Short mmCIF file of C-alpha atoms in Angstrom, two decimals:
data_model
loop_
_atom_site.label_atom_id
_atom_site.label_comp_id
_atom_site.label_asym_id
_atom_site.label_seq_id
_atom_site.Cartn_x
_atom_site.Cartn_y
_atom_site.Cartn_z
CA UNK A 292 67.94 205.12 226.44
CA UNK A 293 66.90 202.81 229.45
CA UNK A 294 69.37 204.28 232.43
CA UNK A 295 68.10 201.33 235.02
CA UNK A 296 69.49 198.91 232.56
CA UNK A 297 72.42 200.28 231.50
CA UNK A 298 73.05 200.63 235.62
CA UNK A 299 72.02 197.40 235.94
CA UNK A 300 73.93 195.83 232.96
CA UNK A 301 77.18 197.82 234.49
CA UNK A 302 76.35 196.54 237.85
CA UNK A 303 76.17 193.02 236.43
CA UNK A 304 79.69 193.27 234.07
CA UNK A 305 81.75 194.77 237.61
CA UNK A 306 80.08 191.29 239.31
CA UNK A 307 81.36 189.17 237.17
CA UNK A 308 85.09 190.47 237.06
CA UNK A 309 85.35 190.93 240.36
CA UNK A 310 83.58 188.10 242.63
CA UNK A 311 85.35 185.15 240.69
CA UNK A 312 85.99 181.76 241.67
CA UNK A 313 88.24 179.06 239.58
CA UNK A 314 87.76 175.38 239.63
CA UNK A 315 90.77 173.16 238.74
CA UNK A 316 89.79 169.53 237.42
CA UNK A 317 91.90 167.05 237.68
CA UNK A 318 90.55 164.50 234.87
CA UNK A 319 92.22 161.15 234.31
CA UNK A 320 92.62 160.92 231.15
CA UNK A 321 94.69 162.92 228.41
CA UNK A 322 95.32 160.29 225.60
CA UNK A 323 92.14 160.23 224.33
CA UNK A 324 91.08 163.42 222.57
CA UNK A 325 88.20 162.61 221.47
CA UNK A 326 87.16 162.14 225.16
CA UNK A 327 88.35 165.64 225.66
CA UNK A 328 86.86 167.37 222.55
CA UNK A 329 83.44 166.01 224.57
CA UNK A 330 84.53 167.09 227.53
CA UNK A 331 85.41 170.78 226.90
CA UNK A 332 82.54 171.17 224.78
CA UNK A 333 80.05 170.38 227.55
CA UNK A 334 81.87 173.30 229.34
CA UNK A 335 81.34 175.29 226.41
CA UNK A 336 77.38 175.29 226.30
CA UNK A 337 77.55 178.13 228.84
CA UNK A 338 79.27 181.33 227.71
CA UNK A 339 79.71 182.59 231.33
CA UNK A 340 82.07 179.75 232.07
CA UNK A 341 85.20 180.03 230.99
CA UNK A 342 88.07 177.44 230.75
CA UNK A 343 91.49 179.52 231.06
CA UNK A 344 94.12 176.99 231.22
CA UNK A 345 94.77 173.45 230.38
CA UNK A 346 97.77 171.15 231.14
CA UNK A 347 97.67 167.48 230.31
CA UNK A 348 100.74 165.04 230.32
CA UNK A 349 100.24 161.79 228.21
CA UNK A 350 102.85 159.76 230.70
CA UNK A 351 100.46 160.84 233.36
CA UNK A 352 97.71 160.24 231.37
CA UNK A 353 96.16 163.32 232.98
CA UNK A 354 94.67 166.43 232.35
CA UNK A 355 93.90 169.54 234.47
CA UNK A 356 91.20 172.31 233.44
CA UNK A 357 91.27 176.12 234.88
CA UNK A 358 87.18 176.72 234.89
CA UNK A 359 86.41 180.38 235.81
CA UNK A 360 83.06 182.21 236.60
CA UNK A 361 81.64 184.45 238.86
CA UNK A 362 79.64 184.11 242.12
CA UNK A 363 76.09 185.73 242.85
CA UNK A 364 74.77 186.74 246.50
CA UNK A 365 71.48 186.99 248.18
CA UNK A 366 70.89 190.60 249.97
CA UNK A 367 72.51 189.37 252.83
CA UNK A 368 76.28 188.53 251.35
CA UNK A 369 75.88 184.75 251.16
CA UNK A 370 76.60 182.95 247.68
CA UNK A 371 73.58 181.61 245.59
CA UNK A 372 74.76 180.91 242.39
CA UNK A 373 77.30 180.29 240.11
CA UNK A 374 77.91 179.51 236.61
CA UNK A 375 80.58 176.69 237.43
CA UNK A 376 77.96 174.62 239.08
CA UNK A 377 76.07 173.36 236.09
CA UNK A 378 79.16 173.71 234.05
CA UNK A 379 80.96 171.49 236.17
CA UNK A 380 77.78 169.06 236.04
CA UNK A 381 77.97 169.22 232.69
CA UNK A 382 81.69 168.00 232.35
CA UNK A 383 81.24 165.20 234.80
CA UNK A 384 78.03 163.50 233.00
CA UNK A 385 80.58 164.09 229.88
CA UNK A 386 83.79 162.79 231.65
CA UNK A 387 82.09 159.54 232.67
CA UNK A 388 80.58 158.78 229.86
CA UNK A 389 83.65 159.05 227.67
CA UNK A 390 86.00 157.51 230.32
CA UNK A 391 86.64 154.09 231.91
CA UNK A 392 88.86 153.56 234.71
CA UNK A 393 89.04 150.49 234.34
CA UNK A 394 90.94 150.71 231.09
CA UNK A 395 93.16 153.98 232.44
CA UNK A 396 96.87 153.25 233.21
CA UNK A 397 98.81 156.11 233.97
CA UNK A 398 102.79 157.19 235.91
CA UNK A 399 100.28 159.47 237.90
CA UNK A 400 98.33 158.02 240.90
CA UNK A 401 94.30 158.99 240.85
CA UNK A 402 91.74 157.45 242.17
CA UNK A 403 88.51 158.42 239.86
CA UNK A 404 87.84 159.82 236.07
CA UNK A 405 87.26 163.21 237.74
CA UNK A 406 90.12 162.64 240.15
CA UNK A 407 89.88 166.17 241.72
CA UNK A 408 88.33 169.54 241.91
CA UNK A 409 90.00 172.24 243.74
CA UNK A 410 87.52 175.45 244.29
CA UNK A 411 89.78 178.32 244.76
CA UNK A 412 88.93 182.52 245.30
CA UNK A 413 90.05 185.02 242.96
CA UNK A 414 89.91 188.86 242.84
CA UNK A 415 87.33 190.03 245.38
CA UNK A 416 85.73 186.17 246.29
CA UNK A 417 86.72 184.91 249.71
CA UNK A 418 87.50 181.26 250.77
CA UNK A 419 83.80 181.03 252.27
CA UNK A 420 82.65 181.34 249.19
CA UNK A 421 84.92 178.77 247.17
CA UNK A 422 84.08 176.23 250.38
CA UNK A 423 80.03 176.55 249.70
CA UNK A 424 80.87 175.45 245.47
CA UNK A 425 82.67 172.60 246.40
CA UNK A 426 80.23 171.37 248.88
CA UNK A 427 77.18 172.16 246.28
CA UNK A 428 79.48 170.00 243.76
CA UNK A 429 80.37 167.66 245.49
CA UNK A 430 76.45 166.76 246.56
CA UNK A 431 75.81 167.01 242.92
CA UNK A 432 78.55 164.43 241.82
CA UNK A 433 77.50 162.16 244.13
CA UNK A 434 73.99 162.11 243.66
CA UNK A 435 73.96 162.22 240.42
CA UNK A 436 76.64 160.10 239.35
CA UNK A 437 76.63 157.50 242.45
CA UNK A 438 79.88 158.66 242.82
CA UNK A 439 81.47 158.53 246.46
CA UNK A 440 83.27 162.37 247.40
CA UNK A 441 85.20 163.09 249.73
CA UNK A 442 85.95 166.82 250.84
CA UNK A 443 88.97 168.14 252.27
CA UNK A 444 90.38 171.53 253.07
CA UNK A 445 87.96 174.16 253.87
CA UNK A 446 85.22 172.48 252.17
CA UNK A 447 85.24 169.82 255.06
CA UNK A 448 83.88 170.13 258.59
CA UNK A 449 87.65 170.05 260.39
CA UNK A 450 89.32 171.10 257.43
CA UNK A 451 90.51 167.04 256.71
CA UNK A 452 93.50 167.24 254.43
CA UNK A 453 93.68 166.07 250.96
CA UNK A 454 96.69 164.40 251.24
CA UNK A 455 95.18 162.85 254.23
CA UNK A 456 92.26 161.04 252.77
CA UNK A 457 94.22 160.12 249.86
CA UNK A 458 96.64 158.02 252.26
CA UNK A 459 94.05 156.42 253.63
CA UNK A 460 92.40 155.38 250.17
CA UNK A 461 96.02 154.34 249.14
CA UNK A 462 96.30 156.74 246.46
CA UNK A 463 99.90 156.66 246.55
CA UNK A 464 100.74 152.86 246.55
CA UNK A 465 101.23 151.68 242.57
CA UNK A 466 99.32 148.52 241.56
CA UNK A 467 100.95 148.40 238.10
CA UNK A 468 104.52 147.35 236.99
CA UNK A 469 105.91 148.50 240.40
CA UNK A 470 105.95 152.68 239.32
CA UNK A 471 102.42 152.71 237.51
CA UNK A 472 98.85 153.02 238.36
CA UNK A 473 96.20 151.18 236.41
CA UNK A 474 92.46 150.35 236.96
CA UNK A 475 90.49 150.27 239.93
CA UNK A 476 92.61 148.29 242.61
CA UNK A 477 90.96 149.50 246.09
CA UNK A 478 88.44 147.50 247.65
CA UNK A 479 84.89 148.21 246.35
CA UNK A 480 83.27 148.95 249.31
CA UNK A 481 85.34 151.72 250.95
CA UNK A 482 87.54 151.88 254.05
CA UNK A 483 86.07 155.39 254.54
CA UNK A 484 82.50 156.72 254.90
CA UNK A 485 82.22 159.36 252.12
CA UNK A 486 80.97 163.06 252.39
CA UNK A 487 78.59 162.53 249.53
CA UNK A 488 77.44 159.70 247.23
CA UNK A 489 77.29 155.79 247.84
CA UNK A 490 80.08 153.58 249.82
CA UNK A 491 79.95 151.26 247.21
CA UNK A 492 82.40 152.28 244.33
CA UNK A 493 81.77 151.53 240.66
CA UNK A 494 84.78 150.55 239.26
CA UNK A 495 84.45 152.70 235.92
CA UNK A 496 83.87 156.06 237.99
CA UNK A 497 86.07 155.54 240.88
CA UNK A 498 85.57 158.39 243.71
CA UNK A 499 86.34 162.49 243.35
CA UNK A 500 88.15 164.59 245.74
CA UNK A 501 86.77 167.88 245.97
CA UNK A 502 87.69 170.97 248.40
CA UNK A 503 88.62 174.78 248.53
CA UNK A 504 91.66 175.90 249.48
CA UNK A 505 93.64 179.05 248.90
CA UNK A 506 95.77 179.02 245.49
CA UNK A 507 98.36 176.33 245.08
CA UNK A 508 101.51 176.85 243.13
CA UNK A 509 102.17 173.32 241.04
CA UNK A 510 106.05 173.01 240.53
CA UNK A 511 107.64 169.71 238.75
CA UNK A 512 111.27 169.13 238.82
CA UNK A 513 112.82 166.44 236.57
CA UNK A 514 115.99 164.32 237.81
CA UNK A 515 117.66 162.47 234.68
CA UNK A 516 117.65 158.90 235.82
CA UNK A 517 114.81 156.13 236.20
CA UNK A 518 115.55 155.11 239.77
CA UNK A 519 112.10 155.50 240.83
CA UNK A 520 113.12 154.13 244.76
CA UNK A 521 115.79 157.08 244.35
CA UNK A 522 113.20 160.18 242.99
CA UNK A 523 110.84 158.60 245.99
CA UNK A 524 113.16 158.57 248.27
CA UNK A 525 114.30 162.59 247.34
CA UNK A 526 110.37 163.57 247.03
CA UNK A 527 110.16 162.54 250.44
CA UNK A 528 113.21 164.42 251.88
CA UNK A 529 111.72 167.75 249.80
CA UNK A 530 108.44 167.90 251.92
CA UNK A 531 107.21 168.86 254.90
CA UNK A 532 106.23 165.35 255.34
CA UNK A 533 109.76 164.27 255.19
CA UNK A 534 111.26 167.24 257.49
CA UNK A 535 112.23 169.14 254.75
CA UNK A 536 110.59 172.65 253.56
CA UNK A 537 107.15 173.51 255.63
CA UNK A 538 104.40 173.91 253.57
CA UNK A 539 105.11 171.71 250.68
CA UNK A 540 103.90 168.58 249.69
CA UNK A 541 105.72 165.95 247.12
CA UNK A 542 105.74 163.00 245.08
CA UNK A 543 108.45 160.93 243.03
CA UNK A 544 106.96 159.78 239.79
CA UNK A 545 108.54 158.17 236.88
CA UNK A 546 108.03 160.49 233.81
CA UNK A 547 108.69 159.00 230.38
CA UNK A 548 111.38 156.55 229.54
CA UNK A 549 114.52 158.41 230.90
CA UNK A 550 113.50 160.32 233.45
CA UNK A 551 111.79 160.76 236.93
CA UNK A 552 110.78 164.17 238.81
CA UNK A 553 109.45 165.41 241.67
CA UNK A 554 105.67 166.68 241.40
CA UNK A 555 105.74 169.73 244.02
CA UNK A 556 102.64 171.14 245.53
CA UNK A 557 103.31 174.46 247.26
CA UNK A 558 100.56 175.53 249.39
CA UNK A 559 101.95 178.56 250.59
CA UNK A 560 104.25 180.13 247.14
CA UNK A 561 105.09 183.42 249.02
CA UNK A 562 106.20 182.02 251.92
CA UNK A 563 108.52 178.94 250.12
CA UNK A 564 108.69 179.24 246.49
CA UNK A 565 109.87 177.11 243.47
CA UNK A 566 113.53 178.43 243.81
CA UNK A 567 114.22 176.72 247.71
CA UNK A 568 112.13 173.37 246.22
CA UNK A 569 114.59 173.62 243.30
CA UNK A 570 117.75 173.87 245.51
CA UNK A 571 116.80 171.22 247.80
CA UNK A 572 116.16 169.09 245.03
CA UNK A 573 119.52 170.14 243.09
CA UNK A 574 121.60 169.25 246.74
CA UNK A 575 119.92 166.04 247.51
CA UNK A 576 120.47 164.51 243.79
CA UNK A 577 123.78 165.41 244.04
CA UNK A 578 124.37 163.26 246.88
CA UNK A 579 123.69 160.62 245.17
CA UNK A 580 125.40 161.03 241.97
CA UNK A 581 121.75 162.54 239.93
CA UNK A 582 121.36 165.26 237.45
CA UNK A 583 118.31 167.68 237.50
CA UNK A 584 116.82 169.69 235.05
CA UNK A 585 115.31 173.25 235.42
CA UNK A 586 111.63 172.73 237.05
CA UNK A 587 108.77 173.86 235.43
CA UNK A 588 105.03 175.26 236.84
CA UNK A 589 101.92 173.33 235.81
CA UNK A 590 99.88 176.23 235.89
CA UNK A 591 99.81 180.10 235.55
CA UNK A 592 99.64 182.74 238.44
CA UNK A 593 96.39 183.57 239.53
CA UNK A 594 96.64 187.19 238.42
CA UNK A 595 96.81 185.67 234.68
CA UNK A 596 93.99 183.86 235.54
CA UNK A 597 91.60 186.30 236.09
CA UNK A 598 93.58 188.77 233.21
CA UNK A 599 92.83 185.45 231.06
CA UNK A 600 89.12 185.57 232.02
CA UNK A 601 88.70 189.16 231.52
CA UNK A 602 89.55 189.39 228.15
CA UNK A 603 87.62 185.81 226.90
CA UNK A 604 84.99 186.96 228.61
CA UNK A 605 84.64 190.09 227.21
CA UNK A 606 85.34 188.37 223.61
CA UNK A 607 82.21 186.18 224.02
CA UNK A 608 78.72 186.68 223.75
CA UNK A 609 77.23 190.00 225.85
#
């Protein structure tokens, strides 16, 4: 028996369940499966990236991936490699061939096919390290797909906000049927110099978002009524934004034919949770006469994550 291998091959397995990093995709598109089938199975030409989770909503029209690898380091701690990066490649050159803008309507604002990737630590893997993937990304989308990014969070040089940059791109202003966003409505040469890629936008691809941030809780809580101004109006009260709880970030969106909700980012969970977001929604519906429904999370703890990854992982290819 070969020891140095079987040291090394040891040495290699501990790596890759304990320096992890996930990537969340935010994809604009959900309706089409045959678009996604593609999609998934360009992920799925490299066994060491792993997609964990998936949530799509067909009146968003919008789908988010969980991608999971780990990270490799040079002798002196810095990162060098990662299986996401060519996975992630991979889904893009599939995502925008399969996927028009143009022809995308949706109850969910975006702003590109691959609307957003969020490059977050796990286990061991430090924020450092989830900031130099999203840059690396990002330069890839944009040279390779002539697609303008713009990075936020700690993948940007002052730590610009996401919500920030999306404001000023007028993410959140509807062009479609006064609740609905459709095509590619933004001028085509942008208000806003990009990070990477071209200021000219092509109106199939749209721009990405990409960043690294500490894990996000995503919490949605539906109020039975379709007063859109009203679930806007309550969305704004609920976050930080608004005056109401710190640390949280909202939007009213109409969701199907009887109902609206509030879409809930919570960028701190253990410091304001789903259950205070829940109450203050619950309070101010009442005061106007609304019902609300139980909320439900978009995505799983990041603990499950990585207890996901483990075991697929170890299911796969050696």
């Amino acid at each position: 028996m070969d020891f140095t291998q079987s040291f090394d091959n040891d040495k290699k397995k501990t790596m890759k369940l304990s320096m992890l990093l996930c990537c969340k995709v935010y994809i604009s598109e959900s309706r089409n499966t045959a678009a996604l089938d593609l999609i998934e199975q360009a992920v799925s030409r490299d066994p060491e990236t792993v997609i964990v989770n998936k949530f799509k909503d067909d009146n968003y029209n919008r789908v988010r991936y969980n991608l999971v690898s780990y990270v490799v380091h040079d002798t002196l701690g810095s990162p060098i490699y990662t299986p996401l990066l060519q996975s992630l490649v991979a889904m893009a050159e599939a995502a925008y061939g399969a996927i028009n803008l143009e022809s995308h309507s949706g109850a969910h604002p975006r702003l590109g096919v691959i609307d957003d990737i969020s490059c977050h630590p796990l286990a061991r893997a430090s924020l450092d390290e989830a900031a130099w993937l999203a840059t690396a990304i990002a330069s890839d989308i944009g040279n390779r797909f002539h697609v303008p990014v713009y990075l936020y969070a700690a993948a940007h040089p002052t730590g610009k906000a996401l919500d920030t940059i999306r404001r000023e791109l007028g993410f959140y202003r509807p062009n479609f049927m006064g609740n609905q966003w459709a095509g590619w409505s933004q001028p085509d040469i942008l208000p806003q110099k990009p990070d990477h890629g071209p200021e000219t936008v092509s109106r199939a691809r749209g721009v990405a978002m990409v960043g690294a941030r500490s894990w996000i809780a995503t919490y949605n809580v539906p109020i039975l009524s379709t007063d859109f101004a009203a679930a806007r109006r309550i969305a704004l009260m609920v976050s930080a934004r608004g005056g109401g709880l710190p640390t949280v970030q909202t939007i009213g969106l109409v969701h199907g034919e009887d109902t609206t909700e509030i879409a809930c980012f919570l960028l701190e969970p253990n410091r304001v949770g789903a259950d205070r977001v829940q109450e203050r929604v619950e309070m101010l519906a009442a005061q106007i006469g609304l019902d609300v429904e139980k909320g439900y999370f978009t995505d799983i703890h990041p603990e499950m994550i990585v207890e996901r990854y483990k075991k697929l992982i170890s299911a796969g290819p050696s």
